[in-house]
mmCIF file of C-alpha atoms and ligand atoms in Angstrom:
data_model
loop_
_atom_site.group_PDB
_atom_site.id
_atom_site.type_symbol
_atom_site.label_atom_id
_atom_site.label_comp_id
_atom_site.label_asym_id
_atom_site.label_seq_id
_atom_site.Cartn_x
_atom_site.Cartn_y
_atom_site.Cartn_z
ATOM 1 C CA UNK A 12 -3.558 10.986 26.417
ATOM 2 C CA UNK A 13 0.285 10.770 26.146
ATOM 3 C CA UNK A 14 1.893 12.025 22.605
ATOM 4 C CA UNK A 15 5.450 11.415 21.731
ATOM 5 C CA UNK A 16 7.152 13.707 19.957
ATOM 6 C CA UNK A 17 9.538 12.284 16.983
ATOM 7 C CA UNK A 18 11.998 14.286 15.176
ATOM 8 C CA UNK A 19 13.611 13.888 12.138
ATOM 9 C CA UNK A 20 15.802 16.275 9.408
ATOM 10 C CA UNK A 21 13.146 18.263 7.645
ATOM 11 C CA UNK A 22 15.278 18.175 4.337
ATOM 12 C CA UNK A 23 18.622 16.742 3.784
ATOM 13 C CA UNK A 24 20.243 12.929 3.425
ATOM 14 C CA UNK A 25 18.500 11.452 5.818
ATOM 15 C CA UNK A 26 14.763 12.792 5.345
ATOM 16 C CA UNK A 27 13.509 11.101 2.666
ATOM 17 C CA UNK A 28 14.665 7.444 4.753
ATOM 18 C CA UNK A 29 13.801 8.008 8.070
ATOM 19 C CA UNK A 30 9.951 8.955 6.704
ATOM 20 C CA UNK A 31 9.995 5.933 4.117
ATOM 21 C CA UNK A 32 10.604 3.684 7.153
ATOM 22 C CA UNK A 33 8.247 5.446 9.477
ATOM 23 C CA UNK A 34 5.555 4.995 6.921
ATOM 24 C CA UNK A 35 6.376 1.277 6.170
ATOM 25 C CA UNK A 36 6.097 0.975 10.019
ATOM 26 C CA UNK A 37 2.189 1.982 9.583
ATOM 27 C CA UNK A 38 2.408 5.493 10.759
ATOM 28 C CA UNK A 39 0.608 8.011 8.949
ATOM 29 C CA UNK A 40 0.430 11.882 9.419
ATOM 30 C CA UNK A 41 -1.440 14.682 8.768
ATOM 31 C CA UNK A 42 1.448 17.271 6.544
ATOM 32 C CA UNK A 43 0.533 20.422 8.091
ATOM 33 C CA UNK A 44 1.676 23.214 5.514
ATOM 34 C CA UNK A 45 4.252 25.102 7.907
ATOM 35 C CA UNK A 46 5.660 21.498 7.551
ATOM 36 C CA UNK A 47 7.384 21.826 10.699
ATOM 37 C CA UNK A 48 5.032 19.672 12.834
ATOM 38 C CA UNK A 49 3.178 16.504 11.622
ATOM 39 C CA UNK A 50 0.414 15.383 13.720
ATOM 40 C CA UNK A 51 0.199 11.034 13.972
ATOM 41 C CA UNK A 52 -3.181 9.781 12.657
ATOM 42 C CA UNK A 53 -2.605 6.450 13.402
ATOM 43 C CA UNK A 54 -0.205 6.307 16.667
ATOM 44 C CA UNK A 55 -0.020 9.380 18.911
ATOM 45 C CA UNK A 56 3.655 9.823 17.601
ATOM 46 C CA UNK A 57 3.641 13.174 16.380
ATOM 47 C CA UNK A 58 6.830 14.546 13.758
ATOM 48 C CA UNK A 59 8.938 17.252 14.098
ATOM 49 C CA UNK A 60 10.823 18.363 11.368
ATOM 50 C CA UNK A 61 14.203 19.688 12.297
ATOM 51 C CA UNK A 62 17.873 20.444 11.065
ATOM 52 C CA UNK A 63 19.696 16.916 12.076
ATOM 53 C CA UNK A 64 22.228 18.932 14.415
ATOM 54 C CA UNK A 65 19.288 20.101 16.525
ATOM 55 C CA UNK A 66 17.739 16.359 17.179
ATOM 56 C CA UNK A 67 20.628 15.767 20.017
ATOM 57 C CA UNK A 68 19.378 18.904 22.104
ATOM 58 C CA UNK A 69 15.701 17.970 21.598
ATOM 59 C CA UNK A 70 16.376 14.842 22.702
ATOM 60 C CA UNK A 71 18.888 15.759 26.093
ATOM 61 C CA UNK A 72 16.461 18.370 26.288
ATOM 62 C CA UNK A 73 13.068 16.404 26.559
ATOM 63 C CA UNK A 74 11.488 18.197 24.134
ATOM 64 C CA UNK A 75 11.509 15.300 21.608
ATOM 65 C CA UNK A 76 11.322 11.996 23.384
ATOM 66 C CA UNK A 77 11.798 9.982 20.254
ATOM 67 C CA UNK A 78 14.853 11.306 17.540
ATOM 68 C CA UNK A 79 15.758 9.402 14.015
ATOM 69 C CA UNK A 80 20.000 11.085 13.502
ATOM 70 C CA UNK A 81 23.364 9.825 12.321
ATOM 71 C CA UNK A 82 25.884 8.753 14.717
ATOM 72 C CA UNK A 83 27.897 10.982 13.803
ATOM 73 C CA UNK A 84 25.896 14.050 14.822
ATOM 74 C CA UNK A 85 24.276 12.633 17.959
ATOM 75 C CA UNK A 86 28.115 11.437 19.691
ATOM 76 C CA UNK A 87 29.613 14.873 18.522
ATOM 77 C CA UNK A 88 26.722 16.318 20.625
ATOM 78 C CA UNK A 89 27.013 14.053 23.471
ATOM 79 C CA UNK A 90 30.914 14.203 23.542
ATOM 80 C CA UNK A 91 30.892 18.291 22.867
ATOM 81 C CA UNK A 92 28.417 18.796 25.768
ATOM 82 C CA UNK A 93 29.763 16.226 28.084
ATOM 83 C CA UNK A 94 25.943 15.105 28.199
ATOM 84 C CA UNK A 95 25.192 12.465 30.986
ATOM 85 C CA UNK A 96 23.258 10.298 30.653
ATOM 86 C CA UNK A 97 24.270 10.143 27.025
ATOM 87 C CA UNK A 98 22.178 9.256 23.998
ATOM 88 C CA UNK A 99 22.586 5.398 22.886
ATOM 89 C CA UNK A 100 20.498 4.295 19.981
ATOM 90 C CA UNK A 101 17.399 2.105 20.233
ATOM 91 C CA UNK A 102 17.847 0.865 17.125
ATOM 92 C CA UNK A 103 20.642 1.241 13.993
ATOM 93 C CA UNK A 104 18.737 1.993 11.171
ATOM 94 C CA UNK A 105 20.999 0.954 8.532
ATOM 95 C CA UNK A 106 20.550 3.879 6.393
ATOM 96 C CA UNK A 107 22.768 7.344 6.589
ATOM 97 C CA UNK A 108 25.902 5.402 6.326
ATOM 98 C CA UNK A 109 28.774 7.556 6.059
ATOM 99 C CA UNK A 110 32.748 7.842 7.361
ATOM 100 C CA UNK A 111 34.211 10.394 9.065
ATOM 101 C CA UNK A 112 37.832 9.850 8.398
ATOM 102 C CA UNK A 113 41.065 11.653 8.338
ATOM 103 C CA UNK A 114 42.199 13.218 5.301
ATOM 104 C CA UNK A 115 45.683 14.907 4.208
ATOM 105 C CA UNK A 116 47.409 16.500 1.764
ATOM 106 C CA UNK A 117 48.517 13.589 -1.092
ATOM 107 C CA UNK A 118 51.618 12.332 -0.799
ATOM 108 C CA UNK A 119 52.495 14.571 2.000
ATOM 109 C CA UNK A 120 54.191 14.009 5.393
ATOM 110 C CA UNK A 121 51.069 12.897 7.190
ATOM 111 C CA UNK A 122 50.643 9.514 7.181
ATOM 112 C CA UNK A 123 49.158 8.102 10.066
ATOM 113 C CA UNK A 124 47.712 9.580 13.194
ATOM 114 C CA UNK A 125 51.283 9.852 14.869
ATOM 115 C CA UNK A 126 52.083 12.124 12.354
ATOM 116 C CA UNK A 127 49.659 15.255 13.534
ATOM 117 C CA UNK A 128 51.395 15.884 16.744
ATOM 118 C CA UNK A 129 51.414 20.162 17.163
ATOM 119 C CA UNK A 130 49.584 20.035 13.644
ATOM 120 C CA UNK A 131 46.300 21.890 12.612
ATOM 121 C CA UNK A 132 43.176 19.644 11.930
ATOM 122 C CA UNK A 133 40.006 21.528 10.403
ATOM 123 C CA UNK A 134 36.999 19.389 10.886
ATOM 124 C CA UNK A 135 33.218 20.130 11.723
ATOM 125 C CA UNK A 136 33.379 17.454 13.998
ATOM 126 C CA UNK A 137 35.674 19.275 17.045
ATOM 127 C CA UNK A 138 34.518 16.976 20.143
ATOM 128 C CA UNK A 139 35.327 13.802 17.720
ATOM 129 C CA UNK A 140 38.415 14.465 16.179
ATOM 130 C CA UNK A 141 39.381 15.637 19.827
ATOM 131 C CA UNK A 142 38.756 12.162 21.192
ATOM 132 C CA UNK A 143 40.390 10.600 18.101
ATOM 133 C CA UNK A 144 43.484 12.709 19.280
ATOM 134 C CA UNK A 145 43.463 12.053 22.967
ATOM 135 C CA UNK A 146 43.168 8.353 22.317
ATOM 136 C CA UNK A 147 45.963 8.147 20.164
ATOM 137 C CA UNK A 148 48.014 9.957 22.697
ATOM 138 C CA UNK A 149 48.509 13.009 20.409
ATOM 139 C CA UNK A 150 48.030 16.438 20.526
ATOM 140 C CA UNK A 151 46.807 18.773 17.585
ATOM 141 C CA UNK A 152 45.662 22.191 17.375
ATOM 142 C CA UNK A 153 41.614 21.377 16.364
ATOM 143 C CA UNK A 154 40.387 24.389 14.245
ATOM 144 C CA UNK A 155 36.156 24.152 14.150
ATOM 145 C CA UNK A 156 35.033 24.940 10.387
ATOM 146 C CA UNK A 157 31.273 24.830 9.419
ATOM 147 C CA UNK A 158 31.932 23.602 6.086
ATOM 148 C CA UNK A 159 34.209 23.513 3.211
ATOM 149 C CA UNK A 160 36.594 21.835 5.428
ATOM 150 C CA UNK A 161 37.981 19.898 2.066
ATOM 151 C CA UNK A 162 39.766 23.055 1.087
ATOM 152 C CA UNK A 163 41.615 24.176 4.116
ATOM 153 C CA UNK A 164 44.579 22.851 3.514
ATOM 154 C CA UNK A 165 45.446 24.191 0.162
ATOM 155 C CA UNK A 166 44.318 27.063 2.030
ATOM 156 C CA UNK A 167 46.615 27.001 4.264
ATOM 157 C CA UNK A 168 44.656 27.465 7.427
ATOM 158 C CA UNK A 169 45.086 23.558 8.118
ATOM 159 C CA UNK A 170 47.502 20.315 7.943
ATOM 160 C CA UNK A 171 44.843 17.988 7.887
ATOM 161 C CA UNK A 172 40.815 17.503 8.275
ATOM 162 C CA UNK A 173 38.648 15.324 9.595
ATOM 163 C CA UNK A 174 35.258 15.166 7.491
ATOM 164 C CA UNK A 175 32.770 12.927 6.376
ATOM 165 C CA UNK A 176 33.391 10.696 3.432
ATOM 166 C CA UNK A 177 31.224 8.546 0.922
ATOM 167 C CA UNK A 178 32.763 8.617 -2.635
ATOM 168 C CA UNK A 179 35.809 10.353 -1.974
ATOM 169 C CA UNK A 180 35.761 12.509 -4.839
ATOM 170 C CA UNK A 181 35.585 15.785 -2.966
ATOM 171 C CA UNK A 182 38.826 14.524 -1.651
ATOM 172 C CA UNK A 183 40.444 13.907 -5.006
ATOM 173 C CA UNK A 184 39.545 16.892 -6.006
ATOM 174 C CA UNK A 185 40.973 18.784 -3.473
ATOM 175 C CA UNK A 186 44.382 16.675 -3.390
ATOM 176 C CA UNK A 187 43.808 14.965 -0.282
ATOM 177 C CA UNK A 188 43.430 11.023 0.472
ATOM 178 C CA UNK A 189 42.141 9.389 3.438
ATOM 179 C CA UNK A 190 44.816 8.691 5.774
ATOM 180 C CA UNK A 191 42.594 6.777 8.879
ATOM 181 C CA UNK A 192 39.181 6.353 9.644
ATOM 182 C CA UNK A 193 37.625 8.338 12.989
ATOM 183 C CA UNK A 194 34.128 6.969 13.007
ATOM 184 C CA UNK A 195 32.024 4.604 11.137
ATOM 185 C CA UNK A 196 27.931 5.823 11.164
ATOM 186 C CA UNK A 197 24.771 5.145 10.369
ATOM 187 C CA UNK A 198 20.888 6.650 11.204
ATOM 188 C CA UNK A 199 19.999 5.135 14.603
ATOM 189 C CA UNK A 200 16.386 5.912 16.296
ATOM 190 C CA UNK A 201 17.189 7.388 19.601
ATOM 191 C CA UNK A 202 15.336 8.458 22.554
ATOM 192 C CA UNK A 203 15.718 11.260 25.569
ATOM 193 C CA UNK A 204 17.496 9.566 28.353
ATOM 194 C CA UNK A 205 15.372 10.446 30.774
ATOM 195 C CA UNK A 206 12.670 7.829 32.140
ATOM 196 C CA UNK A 207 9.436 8.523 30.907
ATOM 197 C CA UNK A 208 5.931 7.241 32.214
ATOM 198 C CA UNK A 209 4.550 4.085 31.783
ATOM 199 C CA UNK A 210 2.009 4.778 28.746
ATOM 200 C CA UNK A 211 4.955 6.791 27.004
ATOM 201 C CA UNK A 212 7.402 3.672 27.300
ATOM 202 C CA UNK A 213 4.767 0.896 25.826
ATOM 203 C CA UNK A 214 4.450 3.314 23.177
ATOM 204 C CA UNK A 215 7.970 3.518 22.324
ATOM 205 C CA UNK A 216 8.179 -0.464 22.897
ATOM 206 C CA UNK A 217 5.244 -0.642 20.188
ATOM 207 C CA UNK A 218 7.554 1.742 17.552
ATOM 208 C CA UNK A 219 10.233 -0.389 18.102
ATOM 209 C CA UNK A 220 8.469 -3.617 17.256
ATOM 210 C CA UNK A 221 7.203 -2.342 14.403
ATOM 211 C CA UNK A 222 10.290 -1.064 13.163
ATOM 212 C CA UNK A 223 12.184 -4.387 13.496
ATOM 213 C CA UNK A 224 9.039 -6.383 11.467
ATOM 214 C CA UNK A 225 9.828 -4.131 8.563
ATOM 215 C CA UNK A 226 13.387 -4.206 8.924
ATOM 216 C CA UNK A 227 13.644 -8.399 9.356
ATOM 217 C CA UNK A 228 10.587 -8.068 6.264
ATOM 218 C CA UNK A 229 13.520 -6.255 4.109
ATOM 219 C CA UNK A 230 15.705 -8.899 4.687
ATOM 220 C CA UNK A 231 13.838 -11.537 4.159
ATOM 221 C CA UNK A 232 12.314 -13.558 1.046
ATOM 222 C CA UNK A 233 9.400 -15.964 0.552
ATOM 223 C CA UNK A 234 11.287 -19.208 -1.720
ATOM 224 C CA UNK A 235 8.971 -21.378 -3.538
ATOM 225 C CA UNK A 236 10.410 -24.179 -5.872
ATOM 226 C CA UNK A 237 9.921 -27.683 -7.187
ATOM 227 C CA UNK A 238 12.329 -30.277 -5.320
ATOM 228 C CA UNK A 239 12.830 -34.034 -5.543
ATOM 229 C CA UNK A 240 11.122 -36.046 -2.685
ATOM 230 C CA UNK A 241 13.766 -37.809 -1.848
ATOM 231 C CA UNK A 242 16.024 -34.411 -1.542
ATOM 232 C CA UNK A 243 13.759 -32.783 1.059
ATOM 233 C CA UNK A 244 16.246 -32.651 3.904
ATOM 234 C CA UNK A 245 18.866 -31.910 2.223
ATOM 235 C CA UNK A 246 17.370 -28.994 0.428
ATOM 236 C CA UNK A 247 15.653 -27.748 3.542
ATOM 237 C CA UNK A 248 19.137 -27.635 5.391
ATOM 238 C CA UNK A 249 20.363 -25.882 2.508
ATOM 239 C CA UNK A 250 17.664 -22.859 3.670
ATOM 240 C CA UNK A 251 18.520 -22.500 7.513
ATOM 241 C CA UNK A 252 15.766 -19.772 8.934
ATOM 242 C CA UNK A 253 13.297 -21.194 6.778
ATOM 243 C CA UNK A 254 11.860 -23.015 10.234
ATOM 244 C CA UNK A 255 9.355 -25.910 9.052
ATOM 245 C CA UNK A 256 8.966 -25.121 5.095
ATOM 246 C CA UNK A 257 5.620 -25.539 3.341
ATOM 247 C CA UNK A 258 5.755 -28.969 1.249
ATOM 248 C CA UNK A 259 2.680 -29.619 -1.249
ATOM 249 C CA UNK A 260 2.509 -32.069 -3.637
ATOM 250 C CA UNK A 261 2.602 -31.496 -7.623
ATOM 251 C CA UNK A 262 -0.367 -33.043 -9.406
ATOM 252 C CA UNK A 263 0.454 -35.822 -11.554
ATOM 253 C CA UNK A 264 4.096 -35.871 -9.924
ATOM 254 C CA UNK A 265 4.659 -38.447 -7.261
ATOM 255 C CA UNK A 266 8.530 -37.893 -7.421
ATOM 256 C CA UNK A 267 8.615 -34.155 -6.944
ATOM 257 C CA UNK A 268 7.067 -31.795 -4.658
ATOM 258 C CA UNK A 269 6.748 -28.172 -3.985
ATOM 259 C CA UNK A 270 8.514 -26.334 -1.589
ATOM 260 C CA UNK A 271 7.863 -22.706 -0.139
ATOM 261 C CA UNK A 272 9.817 -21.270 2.947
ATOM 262 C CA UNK A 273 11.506 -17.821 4.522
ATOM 263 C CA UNK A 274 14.662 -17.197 4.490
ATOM 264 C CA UNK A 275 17.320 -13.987 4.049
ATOM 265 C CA UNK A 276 18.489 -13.005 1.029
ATOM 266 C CA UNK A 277 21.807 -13.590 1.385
ATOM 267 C CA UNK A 278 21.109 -17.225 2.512
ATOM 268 C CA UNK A 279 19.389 -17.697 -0.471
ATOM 269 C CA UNK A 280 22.053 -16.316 -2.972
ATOM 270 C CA UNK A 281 24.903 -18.392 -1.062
ATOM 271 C CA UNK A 282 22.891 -21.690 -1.600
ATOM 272 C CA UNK A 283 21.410 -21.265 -4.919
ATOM 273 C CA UNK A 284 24.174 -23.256 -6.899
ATOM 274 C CA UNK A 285 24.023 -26.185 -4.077
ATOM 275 C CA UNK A 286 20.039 -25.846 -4.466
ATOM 276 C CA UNK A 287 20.101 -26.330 -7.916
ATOM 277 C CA UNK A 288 22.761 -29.246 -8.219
ATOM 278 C CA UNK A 289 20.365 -30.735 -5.100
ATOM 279 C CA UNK A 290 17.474 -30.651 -7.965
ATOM 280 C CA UNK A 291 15.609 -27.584 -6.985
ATOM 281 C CA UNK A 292 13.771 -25.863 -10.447
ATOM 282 C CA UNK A 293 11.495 -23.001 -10.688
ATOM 283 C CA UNK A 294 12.924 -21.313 -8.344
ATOM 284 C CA UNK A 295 10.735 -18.049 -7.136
ATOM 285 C CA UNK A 296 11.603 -15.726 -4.749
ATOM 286 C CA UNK A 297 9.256 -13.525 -3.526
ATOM 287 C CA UNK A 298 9.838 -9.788 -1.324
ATOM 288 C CA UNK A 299 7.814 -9.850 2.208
ATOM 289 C CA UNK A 300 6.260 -7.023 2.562
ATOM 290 C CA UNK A 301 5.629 -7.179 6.534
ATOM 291 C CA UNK A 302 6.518 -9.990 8.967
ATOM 292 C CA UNK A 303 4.514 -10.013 12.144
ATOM 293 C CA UNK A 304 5.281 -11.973 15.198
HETATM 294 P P1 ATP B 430 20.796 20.008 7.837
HETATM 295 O O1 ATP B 430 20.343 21.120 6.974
HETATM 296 O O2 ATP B 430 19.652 19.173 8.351
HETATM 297 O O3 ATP B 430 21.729 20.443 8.933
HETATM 298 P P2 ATP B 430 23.179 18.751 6.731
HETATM 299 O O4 ATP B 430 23.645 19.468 5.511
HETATM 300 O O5 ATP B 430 23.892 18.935 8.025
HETATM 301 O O6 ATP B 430 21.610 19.006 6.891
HETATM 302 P P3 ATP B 430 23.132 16.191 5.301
HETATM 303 O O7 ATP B 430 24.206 16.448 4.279
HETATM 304 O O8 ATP B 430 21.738 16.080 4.824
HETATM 305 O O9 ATP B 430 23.221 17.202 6.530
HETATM 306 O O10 ATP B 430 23.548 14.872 6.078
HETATM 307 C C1 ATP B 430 22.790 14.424 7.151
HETATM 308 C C2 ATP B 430 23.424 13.185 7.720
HETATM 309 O O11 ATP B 430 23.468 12.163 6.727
HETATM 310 C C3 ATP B 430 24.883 13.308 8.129
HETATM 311 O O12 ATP B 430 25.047 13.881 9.408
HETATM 312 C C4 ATP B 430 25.322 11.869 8.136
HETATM 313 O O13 ATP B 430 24.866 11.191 9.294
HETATM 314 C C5 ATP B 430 24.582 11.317 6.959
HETATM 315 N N1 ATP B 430 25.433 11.348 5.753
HETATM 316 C C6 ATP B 430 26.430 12.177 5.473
HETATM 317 N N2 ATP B 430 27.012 11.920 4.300
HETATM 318 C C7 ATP B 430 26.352 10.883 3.817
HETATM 319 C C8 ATP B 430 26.461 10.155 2.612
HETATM 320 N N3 ATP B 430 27.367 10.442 1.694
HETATM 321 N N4 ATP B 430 25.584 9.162 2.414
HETATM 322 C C9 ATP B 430 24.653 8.885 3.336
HETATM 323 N N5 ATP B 430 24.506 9.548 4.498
HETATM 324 C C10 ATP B 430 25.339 10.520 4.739
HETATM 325 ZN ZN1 ZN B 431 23.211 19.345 9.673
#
């Protein structure tokens, strides 16, 4: 019987994600104690657990078909090994979000991406900051560093970096601000470019659909309140999504009703003032846990 092979980072920012939403997606695996390879009890989608630089090759390579990896990593790997077909994400997964983004000295002469022309960039990221260059029509000496990148320049191996971002205290620290912004990424599930059989393809169809239930279930919430009668419509249109909402009637109440229907989160929290002066009360909302078909 086929078996797919799914890798994610074995320890690091994105491990603890990629298996929360795996497991939420009704996959369950047997934690082997070299905790390298996990085998799939309930889907033959087995787990490797990898470094996240290596989940590119596996996945060029065939040896993985299915991959969970930033953006970041995966198009530095595509880019740096001029890999074609290239990898494209099946899915974003909305987690892993991080920037890579130019940095320089602060308050120095570099202050936009005109400004590095014959200048040294450190970066971990060589095949990216390279097309960063190239598209801006500029052309920088790109020196590779694996890590602490951030203190190059007061080193004085390097004008400017390119390196991954979130708080941008690192940067502080080291005297540098963020000058532009080379990439925006998140965690994406990808998969080997190469066609695969027929069985291996439904399988990776049936991942996918489960991923996107829990991902639409995260987004959206079960609303239940108490409405006037004579409001219905207008509340209802104040809930768009919530398709045909549930409307029961309140004993002993002939004015009021109650209402229950789905809708996002973010719906919600942009209507509730208009719900309220529309003369919604008790207002619950509820988390979904899974939304099927
Ligand atoms: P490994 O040992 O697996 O090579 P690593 O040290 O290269 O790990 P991590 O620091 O765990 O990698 O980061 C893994 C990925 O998480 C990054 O490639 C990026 O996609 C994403 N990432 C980086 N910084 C952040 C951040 N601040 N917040 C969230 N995700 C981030
Ligand atoms: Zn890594």
């Amino acid at each position: 019987m086929t078996r797919l092979k799914l890798a994610i980072q074995k320890s690091g920012r994105l491990s603890e994600d990629s298996l929360a939403l795996l497991e939420r997606s009704g996959l369950k695996f047997a934690r082997s104690k070299d905790k390298l390879f996990w085998y799939g009890e309930t889907l033959p989608i087995d787990l490797l657990l990898v470094r996240d630089d290596d989940i590119p090759r596996l996945l060029l390579a065939g040896v993985c078909q299915l991959g969970i990896v930033g953006g970041n990593v995966a198009q530095e790997k595509v880019l740096s090994e001029k890999a074609s077909p290239d990898l494209q994400p099946l899915l974003r997964l909305g987690f892993g979000r991080c920037r890579l983004m130019l940095a320089a000295p602060e308050g120095g002469p570099i202050r936009g991406v005109n400004d590095l022309e014959g200048k040294r960039i450190a970066t971990s990221y060589p095949a990216l900051t390279q097309q960063y260059l190239e598209n801006a029509g500029v052309r920088s000496d790109v020196v590779f560093l694996n890590g602490a990148v951030e203190i190059a320049p007061s080193m004085g191996s390097a004008d400017a970096i390119v390196d991954l971002v979130s708080t941008g205290t690192t940067l502080r620290a080291n005297h540098l601000e963020v000058i532009d912004e080379v990439l925006s990424s998140e965690a994406g599930l990808y998969r080997c470019p190469n066609p695969l059989s027929s069985e291996a393809e439904r399988l990776i169809q049936t991942l996918l659909t489960r991923i996107e239930g829990v991902q639409q279930a995260q987004e959206a919430k079960y609303v239940m309140m108490h409405a006037p009668k004579a409001k219905l419509s207008e509340i209802t249109a104040l809930l768009p999504g919530a398709e045909t909402p549930t409307v029961l009637s309140l004993e002993g109440n002939d004015d009021r009703v109650a209402l229950h229907a789905m809708c996002t989160e973010q719906v919600f929290w942009e209507h509730l003032e208009e719900l309220k002066k529309a003369g919604a009360s008790a207002i619950l909302v509820l988390p979904v846990e899974k939304m099927l078909a």
